[in-house]
């Protein structure tokens, strides 16, 4: 079993819909949680960075962390065709010197 | 552009050849990481540096792989005697030391024929 599990999708939604993405993990030591967006054949771009449990909002993006359930989520409101990409969750801990462990990524297509 | 840069962006090589990739991190970042990403998977950690010191190498990094960061600035990743299984995207990221964001470069896509 992988340390970080992420449904690869693909996920297809109409423009304006809410996109809901999630990851589960098994290592209770993880403290820092990230979401990256990756366009085809490009490097990952950091979208959200959160510490421990709770919610964080940035524009159309909301990240949620539930450490008790080992479950993190990313919501994208009012989705746009430009949001079409692969979304990667990543996490790290001080005990592992902040090296990132990634999920496999979820491919999202927003239809105009 | 003050982000992480990588060169080349794409490398095609024949099996058995040696290749070297370069990463230039964000200037004030003294942590530099190398990851490898294969199709349909998330990046996997390979190795990282704090300044010029290489702190850890993943078991994914066979003896054919070597990385350096001689002056604590740019880093190179060399693969000797390439194999088809080495075909992947090689990603470099940099950060400040500690629980800070890692910023990725555009990656070097390696194709071994």
PDB file of C-alpha atoms in Angstrom:
ATOM      1  CA  UNK A   1       0.000   0.000   0.000  1.00  0.00           C
ATOM      2  CA  UNK A   2       1.272   3.447  -0.921  1.00  0.00           C
ATOM      3  CA  UNK A   3       1.941   6.009   1.789  1.00  0.00           C
ATOM      4  CA  UNK A   4      -0.281   8.562  -0.002  1.00  0.00           C
ATOM      5  CA  UNK A   5      -3.342   7.451  -1.963  1.00  0.00           C
ATOM      6  CA  UNK A   6      -5.024   9.623  -4.560  1.00  0.00           C
ATOM      7  CA  UNK A   7      -7.739   8.647  -7.029  1.00  0.00           C
ATOM      8  CA  UNK A   8      -6.228   9.215 -10.494  1.00  0.00           C
ATOM      9  CA  UNK A   9      -9.608  10.006 -12.041  1.00  0.00           C
ATOM     10  CA  UNK A  10     -10.007  11.253 -14.686  1.00  0.00           C
ATOM     11  CA  UNK A  11     -12.527  13.792 -13.475  1.00  0.00           C
ATOM     12  CA  UNK A  12     -14.584  15.793 -15.990  1.00  0.00           C
ATOM     13  CA  UNK A  13     -16.817  18.671 -14.910  1.00  0.00           C
ATOM     14  CA  UNK A  14     -18.690  21.485 -16.688  1.00  0.00           C
ATOM     15  CA  UNK A  15     -17.378  25.026 -16.427  1.00  0.00           C
ATOM     16  CA  UNK A  16     -18.550  26.706 -13.240  1.00  0.00           C
ATOM     17  CA  UNK A  17     -18.855  23.471 -11.253  1.00  0.00           C
ATOM     18  CA  UNK A  18     -17.098  22.770  -7.961  1.00  0.00           C
ATOM     19  CA  UNK A  19     -14.171  20.384  -8.293  1.00  0.00           C
ATOM     20  CA  UNK A  20     -13.548  18.176  -5.277  1.00  0.00           C
ATOM     21  CA  UNK A  21     -10.244  16.347  -4.917  1.00  0.00           C
ATOM     22  CA  UNK A  22      -8.929  14.298  -2.035  1.00  0.00           C
ATOM     23  CA  UNK A  23      -6.076  12.178  -0.720  1.00  0.00           C
ATOM     24  CA  UNK A  24      -5.676   9.757   2.133  1.00  0.00           C
ATOM     25  CA  UNK A  25      -2.446   8.873   3.853  1.00  0.00           C
ATOM     26  CA  UNK A  26      -1.116   6.319   6.282  1.00  0.00           C
ATOM     27  CA  UNK A  27       1.810   8.091   7.994  1.00  0.00           C
ATOM     28  CA  UNK A  28       0.515   9.891  11.080  1.00  0.00           C
ATOM     29  CA  UNK A  29       3.766  11.882  11.269  1.00  0.00           C
ATOM     30  CA  UNK A  30       2.808  14.046   8.296  1.00  0.00           C
ATOM     31  CA  UNK A  31       2.300  17.644   9.417  1.00  0.00           C
ATOM     32  CA  UNK A  32       2.528  19.756   6.261  1.00  0.00           C
ATOM     33  CA  UNK A  33       0.140  19.323   3.365  1.00  0.00           C
ATOM     34  CA  UNK A  34       0.351  20.739  -0.122  1.00  0.00           C
ATOM     35  CA  UNK A  35      -1.530  20.771  -3.373  1.00  0.00           C
ATOM     36  CA  UNK A  36       0.306  21.225  -6.648  1.00  0.00           C
ATOM     37  CA  UNK A  37      -1.110  21.765 -10.115  1.00  0.00           C
ATOM     38  CA  UNK A  38       0.746  20.248 -13.051  1.00  0.00           C
ATOM     39  CA  UNK A  39       0.012  20.970 -16.676  1.00  0.00           C
ATOM     40  CA  UNK A  40       1.047  18.408 -19.248  1.00  0.00           C
ATOM     41  CA  UNK A  41       4.829  18.116 -19.588  1.00  0.00           C
ATOM     42  CA  UNK A  42       5.427  20.944 -17.092  1.00  0.00           C
ATOM     43  CA  UNK A  43       6.758  21.078 -13.543  1.00  0.00           C
ATOM     44  CA  UNK A  44       4.366  21.097 -10.544  1.00  0.00           C
ATOM     45  CA  UNK A  45       3.135  24.519  -9.445  1.00  0.00           C
ATOM     46  CA  UNK A  46       2.366  25.055  -5.764  1.00  0.00           C
ATOM     47  CA  UNK A  47      -1.277  25.993  -5.132  1.00  0.00           C
ATOM     48  CA  UNK A  48      -1.870  25.549  -1.418  1.00  0.00           C
ATOM     49  CA  UNK A  49       0.282  24.875   1.651  1.00  0.00           C
ATOM     50  CA  UNK A  50      -1.256  24.074   5.026  1.00  0.00           C
ATOM     51  CA  UNK A  51       0.012  23.002   8.415  1.00  0.00           C
ATOM     52  CA  UNK A  52      -1.831  20.447  10.566  1.00  0.00           C
ATOM     53  CA  UNK A  53      -5.622  20.247  10.604  1.00  0.00           C
ATOM     54  CA  UNK A  54      -8.011  22.946   9.464  1.00  0.00           C
ATOM     55  CA  UNK A  55      -9.099  24.903   6.425  1.00  0.00           C
ATOM     56  CA  UNK A  56      -7.302  27.399   4.233  1.00  0.00           C
ATOM     57  CA  UNK A  57      -8.853  29.483   1.496  1.00  0.00           C
ATOM     58  CA  UNK A  58      -7.130  31.322  -1.349  1.00  0.00           C
ATOM     59  CA  UNK A  59      -9.385  32.801  -3.985  1.00  0.00           C
ATOM     60  CA  UNK A  60     -11.327  29.990  -5.634  1.00  0.00           C
ATOM     61  CA  UNK A  61      -9.309  27.314  -3.832  1.00  0.00           C
ATOM     62  CA  UNK A  62     -10.017  25.796  -0.412  1.00  0.00           C
ATOM     63  CA  UNK A  63      -7.784  23.203   1.214  1.00  0.00           C
ATOM     64  CA  UNK A  64      -8.982  21.084   4.123  1.00  0.00           C
ATOM     65  CA  UNK A  65      -6.948  18.810   6.373  1.00  0.00           C
ATOM     66  CA  UNK A  66      -8.407  16.263   8.784  1.00  0.00           C
ATOM     67  CA  UNK A  67      -5.477  14.644  10.564  1.00  0.00           C
ATOM     68  CA  UNK A  68      -7.715  12.459  12.710  1.00  0.00           C
ATOM     69  CA  UNK A  69      -9.014  10.772   9.545  1.00  0.00           C
ATOM     70  CA  UNK A  70      -5.730  11.127   7.616  1.00  0.00           C
ATOM     71  CA  UNK A  71      -7.673  12.810   4.834  1.00  0.00           C
ATOM     72  CA  UNK A  72      -7.049  16.014   2.882  1.00  0.00           C
ATOM     73  CA  UNK A  73      -9.185  17.773   0.295  1.00  0.00           C
ATOM     74  CA  UNK A  74      -8.967  20.523  -2.279  1.00  0.00           C
ATOM     75  CA  UNK A  75     -12.032  22.316  -3.589  1.00  0.00           C
ATOM     76  CA  UNK A  76     -12.019  24.520  -6.672  1.00  0.00           C
ATOM     77  CA  UNK A  77     -15.027  26.815  -6.978  1.00  0.00           C
ATOM     78  CA  UNK A  78     -16.320  28.293 -10.222  1.00  0.00           C
ATOM     79  CA  UNK A  79     -14.027  26.019 -12.235  1.00  0.00           C
ATOM     80  CA  UNK A  80     -12.628  27.297 -15.512  1.00  0.00           C
ATOM     81  CA  UNK A  81     -11.255  25.459 -18.552  1.00  0.00           C
ATOM     82  CA  UNK A  82      -7.815  26.802 -17.544  1.00  0.00           C
ATOM     83  CA  UNK A  83      -8.112  24.675 -14.371  1.00  0.00           C
ATOM     84  CA  UNK A  84      -7.797  21.565 -16.541  1.00  0.00           C
ATOM     85  CA  UNK A  85      -4.637  19.904 -15.254  1.00  0.00           C
ATOM     86  CA  UNK A  86      -3.347  17.152 -12.995  1.00  0.00           C
ATOM     87  CA  UNK A  87      -3.592  17.948  -9.289  1.00  0.00           C
ATOM     88  CA  UNK A  88      -1.039  16.374  -6.973  1.00  0.00           C
ATOM     89  CA  UNK A  89      -1.299  16.191  -3.212  1.00  0.00           C
ATOM     90  CA  UNK A  90       1.951  16.138  -1.265  1.00  0.00           C
ATOM     91  CA  UNK A  91       2.882  15.965   2.384  1.00  0.00           C
ATOM     92  CA  UNK A  92       5.916  16.085   4.641  1.00  0.00           C
ATOM     93  CA  UNK A  93       7.060  15.955   8.231  1.00  0.00           C
ATOM     94  CA  UNK A  94       9.912  17.255  10.351  1.00  0.00           C
ATOM     95  CA  UNK A  95      10.842  13.649  11.185  1.00  0.00           C
ATOM     96  CA  UNK A  96      11.516  13.058   7.492  1.00  0.00           C
ATOM     97  CA  UNK A  97      13.278  16.422   7.057  1.00  0.00           C
ATOM     98  CA  UNK A  98      10.454  17.801   4.923  1.00  0.00           C
ATOM     99  CA  UNK A  99      10.986  15.542   1.926  1.00  0.00           C
ATOM    100  CA  UNK A 100       7.747  15.414  -0.041  1.00  0.00           C
ATOM    101  CA  UNK A 101       5.631  12.284  -0.468  1.00  0.00           C
ATOM    102  CA  UNK A 102       3.209  12.643  -3.363  1.00  0.00           C
ATOM    103  CA  UNK A 103      -0.033  11.074  -4.438  1.00  0.00           C
ATOM    104  CA  UNK A 104      -0.316   9.804  -8.001  1.00  0.00           C
ATOM    105  CA  UNK A 105      -2.283  12.862  -9.121  1.00  0.00           C
ATOM    106  CA  UNK A 106      -5.869  13.380 -10.310  1.00  0.00           C
ATOM    107  CA  UNK A 107      -6.440  14.506 -13.895  1.00  0.00           C
ATOM    108  CA  UNK A 108      -9.189  17.118 -14.140  1.00  0.00           C
ATOM    109  CA  UNK A 109     -10.902  18.391 -17.284  1.00  0.00           C
ATOM    110  CA  UNK A 110     -13.213  21.394 -17.119  1.00  0.00           C
ATOM    111  CA  UNK A 111     -15.517  21.454 -20.137  1.00  0.00           C
ATOM    112  CA  UNK A 112     -16.444  24.837 -21.618  1.00  0.00           C
TER     113      UNK A 112
ATOM    114  CA  UNK B   1      12.679  34.993 -14.114  1.00  0.00           C
ATOM    115  CA  UNK B   2      13.771  34.189 -10.567  1.00  0.00           C
ATOM    116  CA  UNK B   3      12.219  30.711 -10.358  1.00  0.00           C
ATOM    117  CA  UNK B   4      13.901  27.317 -10.502  1.00  0.00           C
ATOM    118  CA  UNK B   5      15.392  26.575 -13.897  1.00  0.00           C
ATOM    119  CA  UNK B   6      16.469  23.257 -15.408  1.00  0.00           C
ATOM    120  CA  UNK B   7      18.481  22.421 -18.467  1.00  0.00           C
ATOM    121  CA  UNK B   8      17.981  20.763 -20.852  1.00  0.00           C
ATOM    122  CA  UNK B   9      14.206  20.575 -21.010  1.00  0.00           C
ATOM    123  CA  UNK B  10      14.264  17.407 -23.068  1.00  0.00           C
ATOM    124  CA  UNK B  11      17.033  14.884 -23.635  1.00  0.00           C
ATOM    125  CA  UNK B  12      16.923  11.914 -25.988  1.00  0.00           C
ATOM    126  CA  UNK B  13      19.773   9.457 -25.608  1.00  0.00           C
ATOM    127  CA  UNK B  14      20.645   5.933 -26.603  1.00  0.00           C
ATOM    128  CA  UNK B  15      20.864   3.185 -24.048  1.00  0.00           C
ATOM    129  CA  UNK B  16      24.305   3.002 -22.502  1.00  0.00           C
ATOM    130  CA  UNK B  17      25.122   6.685 -22.905  1.00  0.00           C
ATOM    131  CA  UNK B  18      25.777   9.061 -20.019  1.00  0.00           C
ATOM    132  CA  UNK B  19      23.621  12.136 -19.464  1.00  0.00           C
ATOM    133  CA  UNK B  20      23.889  15.132 -17.155  1.00  0.00           C
ATOM    134  CA  UNK B  21      21.151  17.517 -16.099  1.00  0.00           C
ATOM    135  CA  UNK B  22      21.490  20.898 -14.444  1.00  0.00           C
ATOM    136  CA  UNK B  23      19.284  22.679 -11.926  1.00  0.00           C
ATOM    137  CA  UNK B  24      19.550  26.309 -10.847  1.00  0.00           C
ATOM    138  CA  UNK B  25      17.515  26.930  -7.687  1.00  0.00           C
ATOM    139  CA  UNK B  26      15.950  30.135  -6.430  1.00  0.00           C
ATOM    140  CA  UNK B  27      18.951  32.150  -5.302  1.00  0.00           C
ATOM    141  CA  UNK B  28      18.228  32.431  -1.576  1.00  0.00           C
ATOM    142  CA  UNK B  29      17.201  28.765  -1.217  1.00  0.00           C
ATOM    143  CA  UNK B  30      19.874  26.554   0.295  1.00  0.00           C
ATOM    144  CA  UNK B  31      17.835  23.350   0.071  1.00  0.00           C
ATOM    145  CA  UNK B  32      17.735  21.626  -3.309  1.00  0.00           C
ATOM    146  CA  UNK B  33      15.810  18.435  -4.074  1.00  0.00           C
ATOM    147  CA  UNK B  34      15.749  16.031  -7.016  1.00  0.00           C
ATOM    148  CA  UNK B  35      12.618  14.008  -7.778  1.00  0.00           C
ATOM    149  CA  UNK B  36      11.736  11.620 -10.589  1.00  0.00           C
ATOM    150  CA  UNK B  37       8.275  11.321 -12.116  1.00  0.00           C
ATOM    151  CA  UNK B  38       7.092   8.588 -14.435  1.00  0.00           C
ATOM    152  CA  UNK B  39       3.927   8.708 -16.517  1.00  0.00           C
ATOM    153  CA  UNK B  40       0.770   8.611 -14.431  1.00  0.00           C
ATOM    154  CA  UNK B  41       2.637   8.793 -11.126  1.00  0.00           C
ATOM    155  CA  UNK B  42       3.523  11.504  -8.665  1.00  0.00           C
ATOM    156  CA  UNK B  43       7.125  12.622  -8.221  1.00  0.00           C
ATOM    157  CA  UNK B  44       9.356  10.374  -6.107  1.00  0.00           C
ATOM    158  CA  UNK B  45      12.196  11.680  -3.982  1.00  0.00           C
ATOM    159  CA  UNK B  46      15.713  10.915  -5.207  1.00  0.00           C
ATOM    160  CA  UNK B  47      18.157  13.037  -3.206  1.00  0.00           C
ATOM    161  CA  UNK B  48      18.621  16.422  -1.595  1.00  0.00           C
ATOM    162  CA  UNK B  49      21.221  18.953  -0.586  1.00  0.00           C
ATOM    163  CA  UNK B  50      21.584  21.597   2.027  1.00  0.00           C
ATOM    164  CA  UNK B  51      24.120  24.011   0.628  1.00  0.00           C
ATOM    165  CA  UNK B  52      26.818  21.764  -0.875  1.00  0.00           C
ATOM    166  CA  UNK B  53      26.179  18.798   1.445  1.00  0.00           C
ATOM    167  CA  UNK B  54      24.207  15.864   0.075  1.00  0.00           C
ATOM    168  CA  UNK B  55      22.051  14.817   3.020  1.00  0.00           C
ATOM    169  CA  UNK B  56      20.252  11.741   1.719  1.00  0.00           C
ATOM    170  CA  UNK B  57      19.980   9.476  -1.291  1.00  0.00           C
ATOM    171  CA  UNK B  58      16.885   7.408  -1.928  1.00  0.00           C
ATOM    172  CA  UNK B  59      17.207   3.682  -2.521  1.00  0.00           C
ATOM    173  CA  UNK B  60      15.736   4.526  -5.949  1.00  0.00           C
ATOM    174  CA  UNK B  61      19.094   6.083  -6.788  1.00  0.00           C
ATOM    175  CA  UNK B  62      21.266   3.257  -8.079  1.00  0.00           C
ATOM    176  CA  UNK B  63      25.046   3.470  -8.310  1.00  0.00           C
ATOM    177  CA  UNK B  64      24.654   4.753 -11.858  1.00  0.00           C
ATOM    178  CA  UNK B  65      23.220   7.993 -10.520  1.00  0.00           C
ATOM    179  CA  UNK B  66      25.294  10.749  -8.958  1.00  0.00           C
ATOM    180  CA  UNK B  67      24.389  14.257  -7.915  1.00  0.00           C
ATOM    181  CA  UNK B  68      26.521  17.206  -6.924  1.00  0.00           C
ATOM    182  CA  UNK B  69      26.097  20.733  -5.741  1.00  0.00           C
ATOM    183  CA  UNK B  70      29.724  21.888  -5.647  1.00  0.00           C
ATOM    184  CA  UNK B  71      29.340  25.482  -4.504  1.00  0.00           C
ATOM    185  CA  UNK B  72      25.949  25.297  -2.894  1.00  0.00           C
ATOM    186  CA  UNK B  73      24.315  26.969  -5.869  1.00  0.00           C
ATOM    187  CA  UNK B  74      23.414  24.952  -8.984  1.00  0.00           C
ATOM    188  CA  UNK B  75      23.260  21.161  -8.933  1.00  0.00           C
ATOM    189  CA  UNK B  76      23.918  18.463 -11.498  1.00  0.00           C
ATOM    190  CA  UNK B  77      22.416  14.998 -11.754  1.00  0.00           C
ATOM    191  CA  UNK B  78      24.355  12.490 -13.839  1.00  0.00           C
ATOM    192  CA  UNK B  79      23.123   9.116 -15.022  1.00  0.00           C
ATOM    193  CA  UNK B  80      25.760   6.732 -16.329  1.00  0.00           C
ATOM    194  CA  UNK B  81      25.060   3.851 -18.712  1.00  0.00           C
ATOM    195  CA  UNK B  82      21.435   4.848 -19.174  1.00  0.00           C
ATOM    196  CA  UNK B  83      18.745   2.175 -19.357  1.00  0.00           C
ATOM    197  CA  UNK B  84      15.262   2.367 -20.858  1.00  0.00           C
ATOM    198  CA  UNK B  85      13.836   2.297 -17.346  1.00  0.00           C
ATOM    199  CA  UNK B  86      15.528   5.637 -16.684  1.00  0.00           C
ATOM    200  CA  UNK B  87      13.087   7.338 -19.054  1.00  0.00           C
ATOM    201  CA  UNK B  88      11.170   9.796 -16.879  1.00  0.00           C
ATOM    202  CA  UNK B  89      10.775  13.449 -15.966  1.00  0.00           C
ATOM    203  CA  UNK B  90      13.530  14.599 -13.623  1.00  0.00           C
ATOM    204  CA  UNK B  91      12.356  17.440 -11.424  1.00  0.00           C
ATOM    205  CA  UNK B  92      14.349  19.813  -9.283  1.00  0.00           C
ATOM    206  CA  UNK B  93      12.872  21.804  -6.403  1.00  0.00           C
ATOM    207  CA  UNK B  94      14.315  24.315  -3.980  1.00  0.00           C
ATOM    208  CA  UNK B  95      13.311  25.729  -0.626  1.00  0.00           C
ATOM    209  CA  UNK B  96      14.548  27.352   2.523  1.00  0.00           C
ATOM    210  CA  UNK B  97      15.547  24.804   5.178  1.00  0.00           C
ATOM    211  CA  UNK B  98      12.693  23.650   7.367  1.00  0.00           C
ATOM    212  CA  UNK B  99       8.928  23.515   6.829  1.00  0.00           C
ATOM    213  CA  UNK B 100       8.883  25.830   3.834  1.00  0.00           C
ATOM    214  CA  UNK B 101       7.358  25.537   0.415  1.00  0.00           C
ATOM    215  CA  UNK B 102       9.246  23.643  -2.249  1.00  0.00           C
ATOM    216  CA  UNK B 103       9.178  25.278  -5.663  1.00  0.00           C
ATOM    217  CA  UNK B 104       9.708  23.124  -8.707  1.00  0.00           C
ATOM    218  CA  UNK B 105      11.456  23.744 -11.975  1.00  0.00           C
ATOM    219  CA  UNK B 106      10.000  22.813 -15.383  1.00  0.00           C
ATOM    220  CA  UNK B 107      11.734  19.436 -15.357  1.00  0.00           C
ATOM    221  CA  UNK B 108      14.010  17.582 -17.748  1.00  0.00           C
ATOM    222  CA  UNK B 109      12.268  14.898 -19.740  1.00  0.00           C
ATOM    223  CA  UNK B 110      14.637  12.006 -20.469  1.00  0.00           C
ATOM    224  CA  UNK B 111      13.897   9.519 -23.217  1.00  0.00           C
ATOM    225  CA  UNK B 112      16.230   6.529 -23.501  1.00  0.00           C
ATOM    226  CA  UNK B 113      15.941   4.686 -26.812  1.00  0.00           C
TER     227      UNK B 113
END
